[in-house]
Amino acid sequence: MKCLVFGATGTVGSRVAHHLIAAGSRPSVFVRDAIKAREMFGDQVDIHIGDLEAPGFTLPAALDGVDGIFLLTDGPNLHEHDRAISAAAYQAGVAHIVKLSTLDVLTGIGTGPWHAAGELAIRESGVPFTFIQAAGFMSNALGWSHLIRNEGILRFSTGEGKIAFIHPSDIAAVAATALLTRENDGRALVITGPEALSYREMAATIGRTIGKSIDVEEISDQQARANAVRWAGEGPYVDALVDIWRAVRQGRLDTVTDGVRQAIGREPISFAQWASENAASFE
Ligand SMILES: NC(=O)c1ccc[n+]([C@@H]2O[C@H](COP(=O)([O-])OP(=O)(O)OC[C@H]3O[C@@H](n4cnc5c(N)ncnc54)[C@H](OP(=O)(O)O)[C@@H]3O)[C@@H](O)[C@H]2O)c1
């Protein structure tokens, strides 16, 4: 089976590509940077170079002979990419698209509306699909590393609200299994980590892991927004983040599902395990 992986140099896509390689397949990867892809995968993938934002980019060569696509797109206009790629996939006879989406499609919070429009575009393309509606990623906590290392204090607007962050490896395992087995065609898989935790609890878990006390300070939505603008710039992405943090505080994002176990037959990885794997980033 030939799969084409988008976002293969990123957090989830790289793990999907590694899963496919481990399963004995030779995936193609659609990447902007061939050198980066070679460093990550050696000679175990076929590389197609392209930039989804470049005007007039085409896909036919990358889609030639492809059975399944792992589709990762991002940003407020991601539905345009999802529409163009799924339409080209239909023309090329691709049998299945697995799209990384978000649990927030169900709530309309944050980036939910972006992915809802992307899911609709794929449904309309006629290509069989599986949507991976994932909770927030544990790897988002890597964004706390600078403050933990340098100040020992984190500032959140999430209050005591909880969210069941998921390990990126669990997302990738679910996506790769969907591609390889086709058992979840036509379904949206809602997947979360094993338990909903407050940001204070996650900070304490990292603190215990690295043997350092981490203070947590409560801030307003406005302060959280101003902090996010410093690293992400003004724009819809920051608006989506503040929306998500507010929803966490309001207890609207504490969903826990058994989606990972249903899809791959094992429990999802805990936040404590993720923290231990990533301890060096916080020390
Ligand atoms: N973070 C969360 O909590 C969360 C929760 C649910 C869903 N999601 C969804 O997960 C996705 C992000 O996944 P991720 O964290 O694995 O992504 P990531 O680590 O940020 O990686 C993004 C990947 O996309 C590639 N890419 C970016 N722009 C591109 C372009 N114009 N053309 C071709 N490739 C491009 C990047 O390539 P380069 O290496 O060249 O940059 C990289 O491989 C988004 O759809 C997001 O909405 C995130």
Coordinates of C-alpha atoms and ligand atoms in Angstrom, one line a residue:
M1 CA 0.0 0.0 0.0
K2 CA 1.4 3.4 -1.0
C3 CA 0.6 6.3 1.4
L4 CA 1.3 10.0 0.9
V5 CA 2.0 11.9 4.1
F6 CA 1.5 15.7 4.4
G7 CA 3.1 17.5 7.3
A8 CA 5.7 14.8 7.4
T9 CA 8.4 17.0 9.0
G10 CA 6.1 18.1 11.8
T11 CA 5.0 16.6 15.1
V12 CA 2.3 14.2 14.1
G13 CA 3.1 13.7 10.4
S14 CA 6.7 12.5 11.2
R15 CA 5.3 9.9 13.5
V16 CA 2.7 8.8 11.0
A17 CA 5.5 8.3 8.4
H18 CA 7.6 6.4 10.9
H19 CA 4.6 4.1 11.7
L20 CA 4.1 3.4 8.0
I21 CA 7.8 2.6 7.6
A22 CA 7.8 0.3 10.6
A23 CA 4.8 -1.5 9.1
G24 CA 6.9 -2.3 6.1
S25 CA 5.6 0.3 3.7
R26 CA 7.5 3.0 1.9
P27 CA 5.5 6.2 2.2
S28 CA 5.8 9.3 0.1
V29 CA 6.1 12.6 1.9
F30 CA 5.0 16.0 0.6
V31 CA 7.4 18.5 2.1
R32 CA 8.8 21.9 1.7
D33 CA 12.3 20.9 2.7
A34 CA 13.9 17.8 1.2
I35 CA 17.0 18.0 3.3
K36 CA 15.0 18.0 6.5
A37 CA 13.0 15.1 5.2
R38 CA 16.1 13.1 4.3
E39 CA 17.6 13.8 7.8
M40 CA 14.4 12.5 9.4
F41 CA 13.7 9.4 7.3
G42 CA 16.9 8.6 5.4
D43 CA 16.2 6.6 2.2
Q44 CA 13.0 5.1 3.6
V45 CA 10.6 7.5 1.9
D46 CA 10.0 9.0 -1.5
I47 CA 10.1 12.8 -1.3
H48 CA 7.9 15.2 -3.2
I49 CA 8.7 18.8 -2.7
G50 CA 6.0 21.4 -2.6
D51 CA 4.5 24.3 -0.7
L52 CA 0.7 24.4 -0.3
E53 CA 0.9 28.2 -0.1
A54 CA 2.8 28.5 -3.4
P55 CA 0.6 29.8 -6.2
G56 CA -0.1 27.2 -8.8
F57 CA 1.4 24.2 -7.0
T58 CA 0.3 20.9 -8.4
L59 CA -0.1 17.4 -7.0
P60 CA -0.5 14.9 -9.8
A61 CA 3.1 13.6 -9.6
A62 CA 2.8 13.2 -5.8
L63 CA -0.5 11.4 -6.1
D64 CA 0.5 8.9 -8.9
G65 CA 0.0 5.4 -7.6
V66 CA -1.1 6.6 -4.1
D67 CA -3.7 4.5 -2.2
G68 CA -4.0 6.5 1.0
I69 CA -3.3 10.1 2.2
F70 CA -2.5 11.4 5.6
L71 CA -3.7 14.9 5.3
L72 CA -2.4 17.6 7.7
T73 CA -3.2 21.2 6.9
D74 CA -3.4 24.3 9.1
G75 CA -4.6 27.8 9.4
P76 CA -7.9 29.6 8.9
N77 CA -8.0 28.8 5.2
L78 CA -7.1 25.1 5.6
H79 CA -10.4 24.1 3.9
E80 CA -9.1 25.5 0.6
H81 CA -6.1 23.1 0.8
D82 CA -8.3 20.2 1.9
R83 CA -10.7 20.9 -1.0
A84 CA -7.9 21.2 -3.6
I85 CA -6.0 18.1 -2.3
S86 CA -9.2 15.9 -2.0
A87 CA -10.4 16.9 -5.5
A88 CA -7.0 16.0 -7.0
A89 CA -7.0 12.8 -5.0
Y90 CA -10.4 11.9 -6.4
Q91 CA -9.2 12.5 -9.9
A92 CA -6.1 10.4 -9.2
G93 CA -8.2 7.5 -7.8
V94 CA -6.9 7.7 -4.3
A95 CA -8.9 5.3 -2.1
H96 CA -8.8 6.9 1.3
I97 CA -7.9 10.2 3.1
V98 CA -7.2 10.3 6.8
K99 CA -7.4 13.9 7.9
L100 CA -6.0 15.2 11.1
S101 CA -8.8 17.3 12.5
T102 CA -9.8 18.5 16.0
L103 CA -12.2 17.6 18.7
D104 CA -13.3 21.2 18.6
V105 CA -15.2 20.5 15.3
L106 CA -17.8 19.2 17.8
T107 CA -17.8 22.4 19.9
G108 CA -17.1 25.2 17.4
I109 CA -14.3 26.4 19.7
G110 CA -10.9 27.6 18.6
T111 CA -9.8 26.1 15.3
G112 CA -13.0 23.9 15.2
P113 CA -14.7 25.9 12.4
W114 CA -11.5 25.8 10.3
H115 CA -11.4 22.0 10.4
A116 CA -15.2 21.6 10.1
A117 CA -15.0 23.4 6.7
G118 CA -12.0 21.1 5.8
E119 CA -14.0 18.0 6.7
L120 CA -16.9 19.2 4.6
A121 CA -14.7 19.8 1.6
I122 CA -13.4 16.2 1.9
R123 CA -16.8 14.7 2.3
E124 CA -17.9 16.6 -0.8
S125 CA -14.9 15.3 -2.8
G126 CA -16.2 11.7 -2.8
V127 CA -13.0 10.2 -1.5
P128 CA -13.6 7.8 1.4
F129 CA -12.3 9.4 4.6
T130 CA -11.5 9.1 8.2
F131 CA -11.3 12.2 10.4
I132 CA -9.1 12.1 13.4
Q133 CA -10.8 14.6 15.8
A134 CA -8.0 15.0 18.3
A135 CA -7.9 16.8 21.6
G136 CA -5.2 19.3 22.4
F137 CA -1.7 17.9 22.0
M138 CA 0.6 17.2 25.0
S139 CA 3.4 18.6 22.9
N140 CA 1.8 22.1 23.3
A141 CA 3.4 22.1 26.7
L142 CA 6.8 22.4 25.1
G143 CA 5.8 26.0 24.7
W144 CA 6.2 26.3 28.5
S145 CA 9.8 25.2 28.5
H146 CA 11.4 28.6 28.2
L147 CA 9.5 30.0 31.2
I148 CA 10.0 26.8 33.3
R149 CA 13.7 26.9 32.7
N150 CA 14.2 30.6 33.1
E151 CA 11.5 31.8 35.6
G152 CA 10.0 28.7 37.2
I153 CA 6.6 30.3 36.7
L154 CA 3.8 29.7 34.2
R155 CA 0.9 32.1 33.6
F156 CA -2.5 30.6 32.4
S157 CA -6.0 32.0 31.8
T158 CA -7.4 28.4 32.1
G159 CA -8.3 28.6 35.8
E160 CA -9.0 25.1 37.3
G161 CA -10.7 24.0 34.1
K162 CA -9.4 20.7 32.6
I163 CA -8.5 19.2 29.3
A164 CA -7.4 15.7 28.3
F165 CA -4.3 16.4 26.2
I166 CA -3.2 13.6 23.9
H167 CA 0.3 12.3 23.1
P168 CA 1.2 13.0 19.4
S169 CA 2.3 9.3 19.2
D170 CA -1.2 8.2 20.0
I171 CA -2.6 10.4 17.3
A172 CA -0.1 9.1 14.8
A173 CA -0.8 5.5 15.8
V174 CA -4.5 5.9 15.3
A175 CA -4.0 7.7 11.9
A176 CA -1.5 5.1 10.6
T177 CA -3.8 2.2 11.7
A178 CA -6.8 3.9 9.9
L179 CA -4.7 4.1 6.8
L180 CA -3.4 0.6 6.9
T181 CA -6.6 -1.3 8.0
R182 CA -9.4 0.9 6.4
E183 CA -11.5 -0.2 9.4
N184 CA -12.6 3.3 10.1
D185 CA -13.6 4.5 6.7
G186 CA -16.5 7.0 6.9
R187 CA -15.9 7.7 10.6
A188 CA -14.8 10.6 12.7
L189 CA -12.6 9.2 15.6
V190 CA -12.8 11.4 18.6
I191 CA -9.5 10.8 20.5
T192 CA -8.2 12.2 23.8
G193 CA -5.6 11.5 26.4
P194 CA -6.5 9.2 29.3
E195 CA -7.5 11.9 31.8
A196 CA -8.5 15.5 31.9
L197 CA -6.0 17.6 33.9
S198 CA -5.9 21.3 34.8
Y199 CA -2.9 23.3 33.5
R200 CA -1.8 23.6 37.2
E201 CA -1.8 19.8 37.4
M202 CA 0.2 19.4 34.2
A203 CA 2.7 22.0 35.4
A204 CA 3.0 20.1 38.7
T205 CA 3.6 16.8 36.8
I206 CA 6.4 18.5 34.9
G207 CA 7.8 19.9 38.1
R208 CA 7.8 16.5 39.8
T209 CA 9.5 15.0 36.7
I210 CA 12.4 17.4 36.7
G211 CA 12.5 18.0 40.5
K212 CA 11.7 21.7 40.4
S213 CA 8.8 23.6 41.9
I214 CA 6.9 25.5 39.2
D215 CA 4.6 28.3 40.3
V216 CA 1.3 28.9 38.4
E217 CA -0.2 32.4 38.2
E218 CA -3.7 33.1 37.0
I219 CA -4.1 35.7 34.3
S220 CA -7.0 37.3 32.4
D221 CA -7.9 36.5 28.8
Q222 CA -6.5 39.9 27.8
Q223 CA -3.1 39.2 29.5
A224 CA -3.1 35.7 27.9
R225 CA -3.7 37.2 24.5
A226 CA -1.0 39.8 24.9
N227 CA 1.5 37.0 25.9
A228 CA 0.5 34.9 23.0
V229 CA 0.9 37.8 20.5
R230 CA 4.5 38.1 21.6
W231 CA 5.4 34.6 20.2
A232 CA 2.6 34.0 17.6
G233 CA 1.9 37.6 16.3
E234 CA -1.5 39.1 15.9
G235 CA -4.1 37.2 13.9
P236 CA -6.8 34.4 13.9
Y237 CA -4.4 31.8 15.4
V238 CA -4.1 33.8 18.6
D239 CA -7.8 34.5 18.7
A240 CA -8.3 30.7 18.4
L241 CA -5.9 30.0 21.3
V242 CA -7.6 32.5 23.7
D243 CA -11.0 31.0 22.7
I244 CA -9.6 27.5 23.6
W245 CA -8.2 28.7 27.0
R246 CA -11.4 30.4 27.9
A247 CA -13.4 27.2 27.0
V248 CA -11.0 25.2 29.2
R249 CA -11.7 27.5 32.1
Q250 CA -15.4 27.2 31.5
G251 CA -15.2 23.4 31.7
R252 CA -16.3 23.0 28.1
L253 CA -13.2 21.0 26.9
D254 CA -12.9 18.3 29.6
T255 CA -14.0 15.5 27.3
V256 CA -12.4 12.1 27.8
T257 CA -13.1 9.4 25.2
D258 CA -12.0 5.8 24.8
G259 CA -11.2 6.5 21.1
V260 CA -7.6 5.5 21.2
R261 CA -8.4 2.1 22.8
Q262 CA -11.2 1.6 20.3
A263 CA -8.9 2.4 17.3
I264 CA -5.6 0.7 18.3
G265 CA -6.5 -1.6 21.2
R266 CA -4.4 0.0 24.0
E267 CA -4.8 2.8 26.5
P268 CA -3.6 6.3 25.5
I269 CA -0.2 7.4 26.9
S270 CA -0.4 9.5 30.2
F271 CA 0.8 13.1 30.6
A272 CA 3.3 11.9 33.2
Q273 CA 4.8 9.6 30.6
W274 CA 5.0 12.4 28.0
A275 CA 6.6 14.7 30.6
S276 CA 9.2 12.0 31.4
E277 CA 10.1 11.6 27.7
N278 CA 10.5 15.3 27.3
A279 CA 12.1 16.2 30.7
A280 CA 15.3 17.5 28.9
S281 CA 13.3 20.3 27.3
F282 CA 12.4 21.6 30.7
E283 CA 15.7 21.3 32.6
Ligands
LIG1 N1 -1.8 21.5 18.8 C1 -3.0 21.1 19.1 O1 -3.4 21.1 20.3 C2 -4.0 20.5 18.1 C3 -5.1 19.9 18.5 C4 -6.0 19.4 17.5 C5 -5.7 19.5 16.2 N2 -4.5 20.1 15.8 C6 -4.2 20.2 14.4 O2 -3.0 19.6 14.2 C7 -2.4 20.1 13.0 C8 -0.9 20.5 13.4 O3 -0.2 19.3 13.6 P1 1.3 19.3 14.1 O4 1.4 19.9 15.4 O5 1.8 17.9 13.9 O6 2.0 20.3 13.0 P2 3.4 20.9 13.0 O7 4.3 20.1 14.0 O8 3.3 22.4 13.2 O9 3.9 20.6 11.6 C9 3.3 21.2 10.4 C10 3.8 20.5 9.2 O10 3.1 21.0 8.1 C11 4.1 21.5 7.2 N3 3.7 22.6 6.4 C12 3.4 23.8 7.0 N4 3.0 24.7 6.0 C13 3.2 24.0 4.8 C14 3.0 24.4 3.5 N5 2.6 25.6 3.1 N6 3.2 23.5 2.5 C15 3.6 22.2 2.8 N7 3.8 21.8 4.1 C16 3.6 22.7 5.1 C17 5.3 21.7 8.0 O11 6.5 21.7 7.2 P3 7.9 22.5 7.6 O12 8.7 21.4 8.4 O13 8.5 22.8 6.3 O14 7.5 23.7 8.4 C18 5.3 20.6 9.0 O15 5.7 19.4 8.4 C19 -3.2 21.4 12.6 O16 -4.1 21.0 11.6 C20 -3.9 21.7 13.9 O17 -5.1 22.4 13.7 C21 -3.7 20.6 16.7

